[in-house]
Coordinates of C-alpha atoms in Angstrom, one line a residue:
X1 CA 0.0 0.0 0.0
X2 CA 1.1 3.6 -0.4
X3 CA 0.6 7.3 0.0
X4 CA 0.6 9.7 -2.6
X5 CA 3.0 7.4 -4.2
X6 CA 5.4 6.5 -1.5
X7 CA 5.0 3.0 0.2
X8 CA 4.6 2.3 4.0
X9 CA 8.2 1.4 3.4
X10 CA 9.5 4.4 2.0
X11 CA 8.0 6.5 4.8
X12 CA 9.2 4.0 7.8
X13 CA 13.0 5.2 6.2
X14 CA 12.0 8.8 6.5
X15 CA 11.0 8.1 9.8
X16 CA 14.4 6.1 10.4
X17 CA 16.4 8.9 9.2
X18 CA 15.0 11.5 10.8
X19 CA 15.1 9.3 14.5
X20 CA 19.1 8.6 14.1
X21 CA 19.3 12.8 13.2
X22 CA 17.1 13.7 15.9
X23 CA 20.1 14.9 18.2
X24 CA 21.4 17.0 15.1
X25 CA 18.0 18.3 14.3
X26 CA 17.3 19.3 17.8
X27 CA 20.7 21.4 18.3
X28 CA 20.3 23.0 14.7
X29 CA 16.7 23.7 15.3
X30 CA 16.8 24.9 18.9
X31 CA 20.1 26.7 18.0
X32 CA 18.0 29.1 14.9
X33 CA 15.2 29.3 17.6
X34 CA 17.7 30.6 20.1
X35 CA 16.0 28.3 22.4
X36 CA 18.4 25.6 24.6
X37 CA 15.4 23.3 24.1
X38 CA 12.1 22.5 24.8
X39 CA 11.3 19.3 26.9
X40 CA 7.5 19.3 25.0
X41 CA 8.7 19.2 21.5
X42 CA 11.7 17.2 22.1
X43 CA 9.1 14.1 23.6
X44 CA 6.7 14.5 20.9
X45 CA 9.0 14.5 18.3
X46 CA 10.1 11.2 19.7
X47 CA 7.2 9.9 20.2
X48 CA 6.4 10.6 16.5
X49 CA 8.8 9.3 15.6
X50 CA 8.8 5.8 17.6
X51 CA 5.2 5.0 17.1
X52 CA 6.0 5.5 12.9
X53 CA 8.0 3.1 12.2
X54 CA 6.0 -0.1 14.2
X55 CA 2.6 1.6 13.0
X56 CA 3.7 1.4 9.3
X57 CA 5.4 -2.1 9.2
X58 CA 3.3 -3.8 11.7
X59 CA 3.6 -7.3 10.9
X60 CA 3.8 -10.7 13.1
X61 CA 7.3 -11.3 14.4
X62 CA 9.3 -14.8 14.8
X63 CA 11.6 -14.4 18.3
X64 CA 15.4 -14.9 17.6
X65 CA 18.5 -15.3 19.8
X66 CA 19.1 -11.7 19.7
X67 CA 15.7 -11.3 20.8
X68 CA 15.8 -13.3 23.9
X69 CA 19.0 -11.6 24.8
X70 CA 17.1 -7.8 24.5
X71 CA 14.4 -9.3 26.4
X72 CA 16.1 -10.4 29.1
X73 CA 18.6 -7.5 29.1
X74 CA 15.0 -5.3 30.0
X75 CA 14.3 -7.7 32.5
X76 CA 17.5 -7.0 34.2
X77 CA 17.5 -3.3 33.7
X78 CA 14.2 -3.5 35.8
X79 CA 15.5 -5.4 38.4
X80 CA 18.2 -3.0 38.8
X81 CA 15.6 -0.2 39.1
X82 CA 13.0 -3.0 41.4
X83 CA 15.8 -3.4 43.8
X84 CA 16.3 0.5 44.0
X85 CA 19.4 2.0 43.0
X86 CA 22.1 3.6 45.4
X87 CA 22.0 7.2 43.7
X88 CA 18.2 7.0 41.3
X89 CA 18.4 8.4 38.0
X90 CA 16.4 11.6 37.0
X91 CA 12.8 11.1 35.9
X92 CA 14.2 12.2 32.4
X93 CA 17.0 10.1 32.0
X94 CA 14.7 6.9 32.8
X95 CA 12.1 8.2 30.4
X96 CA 15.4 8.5 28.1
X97 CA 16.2 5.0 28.6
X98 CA 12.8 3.4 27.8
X99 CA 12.5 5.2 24.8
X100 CA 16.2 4.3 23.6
X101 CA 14.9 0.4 24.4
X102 CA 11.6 1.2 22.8
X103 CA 13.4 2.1 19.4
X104 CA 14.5 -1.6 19.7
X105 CA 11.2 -2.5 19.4
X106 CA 9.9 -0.1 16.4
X107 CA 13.0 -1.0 14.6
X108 CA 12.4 -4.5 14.7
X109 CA 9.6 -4.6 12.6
X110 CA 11.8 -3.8 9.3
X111 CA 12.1 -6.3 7.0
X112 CA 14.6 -7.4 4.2
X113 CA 11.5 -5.8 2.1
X114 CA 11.2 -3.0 3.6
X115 CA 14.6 -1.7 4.4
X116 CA 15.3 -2.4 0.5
X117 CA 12.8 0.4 0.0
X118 CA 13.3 2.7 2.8
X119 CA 17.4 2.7 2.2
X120 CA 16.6 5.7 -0.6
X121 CA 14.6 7.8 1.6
X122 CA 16.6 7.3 4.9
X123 CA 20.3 7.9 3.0
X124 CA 18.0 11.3 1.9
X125 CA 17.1 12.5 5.3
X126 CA 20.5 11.6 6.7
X127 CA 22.2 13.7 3.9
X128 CA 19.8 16.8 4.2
X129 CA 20.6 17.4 7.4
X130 CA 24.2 17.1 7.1
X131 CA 23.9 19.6 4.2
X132 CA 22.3 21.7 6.6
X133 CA 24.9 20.9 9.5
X134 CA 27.8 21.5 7.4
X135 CA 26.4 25.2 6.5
X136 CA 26.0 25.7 10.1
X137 CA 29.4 24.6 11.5
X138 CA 31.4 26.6 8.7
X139 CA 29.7 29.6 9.5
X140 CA 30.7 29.3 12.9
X141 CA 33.8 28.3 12.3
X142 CA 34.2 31.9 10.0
X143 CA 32.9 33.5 12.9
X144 CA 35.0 31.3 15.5
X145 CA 37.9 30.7 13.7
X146 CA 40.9 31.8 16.5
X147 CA 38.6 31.4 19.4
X148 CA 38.0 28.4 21.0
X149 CA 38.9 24.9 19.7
X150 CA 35.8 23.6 19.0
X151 CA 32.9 26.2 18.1
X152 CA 29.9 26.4 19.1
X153 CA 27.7 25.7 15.9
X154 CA 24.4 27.5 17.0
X155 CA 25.3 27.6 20.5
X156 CA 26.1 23.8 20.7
X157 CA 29.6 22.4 21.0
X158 CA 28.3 18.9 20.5
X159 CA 26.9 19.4 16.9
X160 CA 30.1 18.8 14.8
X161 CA 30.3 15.3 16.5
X162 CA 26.4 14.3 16.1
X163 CA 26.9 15.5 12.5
X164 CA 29.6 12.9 12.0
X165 CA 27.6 10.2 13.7
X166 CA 25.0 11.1 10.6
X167 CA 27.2 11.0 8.2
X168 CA 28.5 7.7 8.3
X169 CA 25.4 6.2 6.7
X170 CA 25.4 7.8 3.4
X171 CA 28.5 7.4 3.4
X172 CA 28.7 3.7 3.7
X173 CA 25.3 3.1 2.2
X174 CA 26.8 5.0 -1.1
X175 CA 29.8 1.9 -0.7
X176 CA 27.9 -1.0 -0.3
X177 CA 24.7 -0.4 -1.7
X178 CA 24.9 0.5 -5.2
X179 CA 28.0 -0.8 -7.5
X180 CA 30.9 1.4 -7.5
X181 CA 31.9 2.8 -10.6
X182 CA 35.1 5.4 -10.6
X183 CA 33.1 8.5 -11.7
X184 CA 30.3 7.4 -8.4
X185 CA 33.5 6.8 -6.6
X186 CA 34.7 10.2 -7.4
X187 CA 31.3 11.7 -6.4
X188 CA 31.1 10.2 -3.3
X189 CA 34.4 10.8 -2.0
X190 CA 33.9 14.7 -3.3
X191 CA 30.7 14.8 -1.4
X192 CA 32.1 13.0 1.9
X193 CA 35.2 15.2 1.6
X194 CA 33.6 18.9 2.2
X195 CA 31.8 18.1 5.6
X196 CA 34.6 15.7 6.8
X197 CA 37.0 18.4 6.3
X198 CA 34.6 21.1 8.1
X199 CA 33.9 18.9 10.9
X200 CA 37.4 17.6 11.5
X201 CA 38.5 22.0 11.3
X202 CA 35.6 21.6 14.1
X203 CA 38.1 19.2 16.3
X204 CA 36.0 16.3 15.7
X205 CA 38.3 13.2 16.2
X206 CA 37.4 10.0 17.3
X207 CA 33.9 10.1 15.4
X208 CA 36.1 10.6 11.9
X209 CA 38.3 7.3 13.3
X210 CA 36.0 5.2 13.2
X211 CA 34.0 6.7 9.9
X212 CA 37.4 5.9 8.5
X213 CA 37.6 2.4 10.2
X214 CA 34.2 1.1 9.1
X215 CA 34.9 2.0 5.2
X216 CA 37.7 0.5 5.9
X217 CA 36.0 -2.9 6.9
X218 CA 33.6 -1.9 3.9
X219 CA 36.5 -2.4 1.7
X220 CA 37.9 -5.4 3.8
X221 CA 34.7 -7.3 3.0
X222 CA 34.6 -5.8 -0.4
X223 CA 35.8 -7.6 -3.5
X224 CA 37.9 -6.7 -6.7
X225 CA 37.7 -3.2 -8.4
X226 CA 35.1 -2.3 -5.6
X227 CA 37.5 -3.0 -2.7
X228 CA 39.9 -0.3 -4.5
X229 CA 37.1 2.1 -5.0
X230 CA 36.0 2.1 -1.2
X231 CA 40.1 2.7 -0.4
X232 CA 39.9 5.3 -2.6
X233 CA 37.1 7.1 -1.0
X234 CA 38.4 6.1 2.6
X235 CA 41.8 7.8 1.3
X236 CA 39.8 10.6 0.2
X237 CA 38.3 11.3 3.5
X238 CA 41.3 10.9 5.4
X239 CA 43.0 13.3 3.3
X240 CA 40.2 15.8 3.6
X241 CA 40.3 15.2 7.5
X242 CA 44.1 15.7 7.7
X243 CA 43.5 18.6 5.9
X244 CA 40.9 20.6 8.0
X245 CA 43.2 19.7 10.9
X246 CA 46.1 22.0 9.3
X247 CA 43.5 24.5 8.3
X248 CA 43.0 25.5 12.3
X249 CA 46.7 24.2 13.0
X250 CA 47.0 26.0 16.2
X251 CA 43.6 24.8 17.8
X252 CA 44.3 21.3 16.4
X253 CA 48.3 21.5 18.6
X254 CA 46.3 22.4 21.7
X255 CA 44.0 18.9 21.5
X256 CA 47.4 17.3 20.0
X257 CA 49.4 18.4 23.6
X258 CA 46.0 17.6 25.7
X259 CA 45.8 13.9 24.0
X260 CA 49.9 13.5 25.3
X261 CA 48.9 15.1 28.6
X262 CA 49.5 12.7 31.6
X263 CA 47.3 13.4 35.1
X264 CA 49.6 13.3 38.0
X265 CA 49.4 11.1 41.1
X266 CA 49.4 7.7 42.3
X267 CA 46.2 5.0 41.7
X268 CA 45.9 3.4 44.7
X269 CA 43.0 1.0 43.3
X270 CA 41.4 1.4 46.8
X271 CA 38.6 3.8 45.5
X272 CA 37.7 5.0 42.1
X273 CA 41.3 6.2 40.1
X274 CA 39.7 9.9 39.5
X275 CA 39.5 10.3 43.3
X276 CA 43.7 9.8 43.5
X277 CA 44.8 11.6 40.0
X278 CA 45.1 15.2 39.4
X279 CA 42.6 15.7 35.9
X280 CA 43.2 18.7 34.1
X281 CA 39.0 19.7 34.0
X282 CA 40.0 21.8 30.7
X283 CA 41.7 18.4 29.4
X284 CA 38.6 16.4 27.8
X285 CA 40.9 13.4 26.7
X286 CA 41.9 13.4 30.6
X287 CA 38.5 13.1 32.1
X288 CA 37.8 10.1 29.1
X289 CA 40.8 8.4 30.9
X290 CA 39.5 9.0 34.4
X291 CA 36.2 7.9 33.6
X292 CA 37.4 4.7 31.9
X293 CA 39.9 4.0 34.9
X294 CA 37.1 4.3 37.2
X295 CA 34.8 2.1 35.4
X296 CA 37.0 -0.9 35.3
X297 CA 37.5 -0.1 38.7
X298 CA 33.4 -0.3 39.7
X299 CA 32.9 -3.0 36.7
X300 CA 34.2 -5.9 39.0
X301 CA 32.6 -4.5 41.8
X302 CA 28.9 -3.7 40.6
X303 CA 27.6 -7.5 41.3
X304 CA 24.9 -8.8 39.3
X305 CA 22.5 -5.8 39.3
X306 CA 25.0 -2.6 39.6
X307 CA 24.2 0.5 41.1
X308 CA 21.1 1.6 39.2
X309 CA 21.2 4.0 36.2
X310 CA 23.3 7.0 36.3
X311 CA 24.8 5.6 39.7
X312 CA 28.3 6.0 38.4
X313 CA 28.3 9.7 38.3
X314 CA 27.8 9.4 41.8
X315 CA 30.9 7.4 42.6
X316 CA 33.3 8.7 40.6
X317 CA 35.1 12.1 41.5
X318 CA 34.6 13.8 38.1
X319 CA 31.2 14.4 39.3
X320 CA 28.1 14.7 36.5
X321 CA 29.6 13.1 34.5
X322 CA 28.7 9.8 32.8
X323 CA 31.5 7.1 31.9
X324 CA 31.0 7.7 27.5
X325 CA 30.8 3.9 27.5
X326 CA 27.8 2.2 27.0
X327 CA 29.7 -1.2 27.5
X328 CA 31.1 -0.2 30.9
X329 CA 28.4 1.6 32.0
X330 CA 26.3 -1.6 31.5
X331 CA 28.5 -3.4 33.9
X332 CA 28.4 -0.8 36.4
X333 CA 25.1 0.5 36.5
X334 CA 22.9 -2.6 35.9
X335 CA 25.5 -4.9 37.4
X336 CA 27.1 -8.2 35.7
X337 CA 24.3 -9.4 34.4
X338 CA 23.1 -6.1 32.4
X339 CA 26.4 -6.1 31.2
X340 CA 27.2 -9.7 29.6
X341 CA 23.6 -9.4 28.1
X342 CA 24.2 -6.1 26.8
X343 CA 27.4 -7.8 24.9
X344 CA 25.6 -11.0 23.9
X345 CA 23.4 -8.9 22.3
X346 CA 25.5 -6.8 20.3
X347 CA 28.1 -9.5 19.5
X348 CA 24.9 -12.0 18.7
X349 CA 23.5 -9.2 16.0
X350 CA 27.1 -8.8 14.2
X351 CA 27.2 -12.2 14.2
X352 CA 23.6 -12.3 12.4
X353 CA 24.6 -10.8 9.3
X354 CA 28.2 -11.1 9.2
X355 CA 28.2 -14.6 7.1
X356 CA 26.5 -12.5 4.6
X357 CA 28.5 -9.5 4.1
X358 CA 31.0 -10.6 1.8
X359 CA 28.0 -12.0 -0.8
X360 CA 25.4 -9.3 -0.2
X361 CA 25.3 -5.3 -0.1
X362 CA 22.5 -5.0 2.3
X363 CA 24.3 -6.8 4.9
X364 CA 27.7 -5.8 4.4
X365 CA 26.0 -1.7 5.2
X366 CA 24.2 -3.6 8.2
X367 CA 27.7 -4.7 9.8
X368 CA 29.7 -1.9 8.5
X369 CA 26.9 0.5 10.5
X370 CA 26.2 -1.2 13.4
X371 CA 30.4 -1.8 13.9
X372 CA 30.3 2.0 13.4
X373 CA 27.6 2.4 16.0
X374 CA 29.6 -0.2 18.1
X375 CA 32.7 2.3 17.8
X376 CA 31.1 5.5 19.0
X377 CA 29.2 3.9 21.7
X378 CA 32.9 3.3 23.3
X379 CA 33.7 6.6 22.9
X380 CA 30.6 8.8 23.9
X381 CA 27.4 6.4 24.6
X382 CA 25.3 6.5 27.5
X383 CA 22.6 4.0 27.4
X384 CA 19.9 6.2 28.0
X385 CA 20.7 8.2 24.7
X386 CA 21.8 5.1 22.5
X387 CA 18.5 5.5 19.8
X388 CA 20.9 5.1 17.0
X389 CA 22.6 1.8 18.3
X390 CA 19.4 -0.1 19.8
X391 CA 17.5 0.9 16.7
X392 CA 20.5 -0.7 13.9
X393 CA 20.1 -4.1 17.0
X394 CA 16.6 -4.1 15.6
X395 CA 16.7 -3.6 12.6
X396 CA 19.1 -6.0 12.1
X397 CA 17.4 -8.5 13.6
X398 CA 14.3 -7.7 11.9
X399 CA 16.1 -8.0 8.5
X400 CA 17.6 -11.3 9.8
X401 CA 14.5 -12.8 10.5
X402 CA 12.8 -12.0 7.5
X403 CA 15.6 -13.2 5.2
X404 CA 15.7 -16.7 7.0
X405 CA 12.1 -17.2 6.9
X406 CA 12.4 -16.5 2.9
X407 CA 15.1 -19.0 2.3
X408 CA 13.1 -21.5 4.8
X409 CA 10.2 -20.2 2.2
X410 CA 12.1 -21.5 -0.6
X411 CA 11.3 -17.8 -1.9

């Protein structure tokens, strides 16, 4: 069935794209509105969003591995929270946290069908508003240029970064989903290299790693003349990333010196690491360190049901301030148990599709994403704000499902 011409399908990848831009949008959006947000909009908008997706691919759904491992992990999650945390989360951030688990849900729905049809729409939506983001960050970087390393784009530092985070899926959708030709490879790379190199002039870093790192598996997986065309456009992006970092050379040496920066004093291992070391607060590659050394610390320590969302920030001495690791903090916060099911389940979905990705596009920009999405939550996730990765976990699994029930089909 459609609308206006555009299938059910079509529209459920609109809605896709705009729930994985959704931080982007808000920032750019709140930013022109010289608002700082607006806690109405912002849940309706998800909302929207959420209910879309189900409500246009509703269909009857076969339980997988990966299912079983989500379900439980939800189970565990509200043990954590039955048993009553140590430090309880904020009313928001819970509300955050069903929501990102909900997108599991909606996502789950998609089909082999359907995401064959909604790739064109959702690679369209994903580009638009990093057409729009780029605008924004170089205008602020012209108006920023020798002040502070990374600019505020419409009164957000965090922009640049979230743009990144959208970028990667045209990016890799463009390399595994249509055969590469040199003139498309030429296009593609010419098209990743403008907002790559604005966003890297921005200080964006380890989000532009692992962009580079999963077309890098793209071409890995790739085979003959389209394995040297994916190189090519990887080489392409580096090049344009190395080259935005020279544009702002000076701003780019004072990250350089904080990334060598070392905090002083001795880790006694008897409490959390940041509460013995010295952290330069200026030094954001510093407080990453902390953070990590304190979660390993609390990891073995958290038992089987951790110390409730958020209860990190209350233990470690870089207070407000969550751990950036979706992996750790799954061990921390919802305890041993949150956290091997957390990992089963990610591991479990790469393992879904990864048979396929050498023999088939779809899958290969399943893997290469949801390894992306893997990379970023090690860097900057916090479970309550991971739509993006929980909703690739479904619909991969939705997209594994639906293939296996074809082949069992004999379709």
């Amino acid at each position: 069935m459609s609308l206006a011409g555009v299938s059910k399908s079509e529209f459920a990848g609109v809605a896709l794209g705009i729930w994985v831009s959704l931080p982007a949008i808000f920032s750019l959006a709140y930013g022109l509105a010289g608002m700082r947000g607006h806690s109405a909009l912002s849940g309706a908008a998800l909302a929207v969003c959420l209910l879309a997706i189900p409500l246009l691919l509703l269909r009857r759904v076969a339980f997988r591995a990966a299912d079983f491992c989500f379900v439980l992990l939800a189970l565990s999650m509200m043990c954590t929270f039955a048993i009553g945390a140590a430090a309880p989360a904020s009313t928001v951030e819970s509300a955050l946290l069903f929501v990102t688990l909900a997108s599991y849900v909606a996502c789950r729905f998609f089909t082999d069908e359907a995401l064959a049809e909604g790739c064109a729409p959702f690679v369209a939506v994903c580009v638009t508003v990093v057409g729009l983001g780029t605008l924004a960050t170089v205008v602020a970087l012209i108006q920023n240029w020798d002040a502070r390393p990374k600019p505020m784009v419409l009164g957000s530092g965090a922009t640049p970064t979230q743009l990144v985070q959208i970028l990667a899926f045209p990016v890799l959708a463009s390399l595994t989903l249509v055969t590469l030709t040199i003139r498309r490879a030429v296009v593609i790379a010419a098209m990743a290299a403008i907002p790559v190199a604005a966003f890297s002039a921005a200080q964006v870093r380890f989000s532009l790693a692992a962009l580079v790192g999963s077309v890098g598996l793209v071409a890995m997986l790739s085979k003959g003349g389209q394995r040297k065309l994916a190189m090519l456009v990887g080489c392409v992006i580096v090049l344009a990333a190395v080259m935005g970092a020279l544009a702002r050379y000076s701003k780019t040496q004072v990250l350089a010196n904080y990334a060598l920066e070392t905090a002083s004093g001795a880790i006694t291992w008897e409490r959390p690491p940041s509460c013995d070391l010295n952290t330069n607060t200026k030094n954001s590659i510093a407080i990453r360190k902390a953070l990590v050394l304190d979660g390993l610390y609390l990891a073995p320590r958290a038992g089987f049901f951790g110390t409730g969302l958020d209860g990190f920030m209350q233990l470690s001495c870089v207070r407000q301030t969550e751990i950036h690791n979706s992996f750790l903090q799954a061990f921390v916060e919802f305890g041993w148990l949150g956290g091997v099911l957390f990992l089963v389940l990610v591991v479990t979905s790469v393992c879904s599709i990864a048979g396929r990705a050498r023999a088939e596009p779809v899958p290969l920009f399943l893997l290469s994403s949801l390894i992306f999405l893997a990379m970023i939550a090690i860097a900057y996730g916090r479970l309550s704000r991971d739509f993006t990765l929980f909703a690739f976990l479904g619909v991969v699994g939705g997209y594994a499902e639906s293939r296996l029930r074809r082949q069992q089909s004999g379709q």
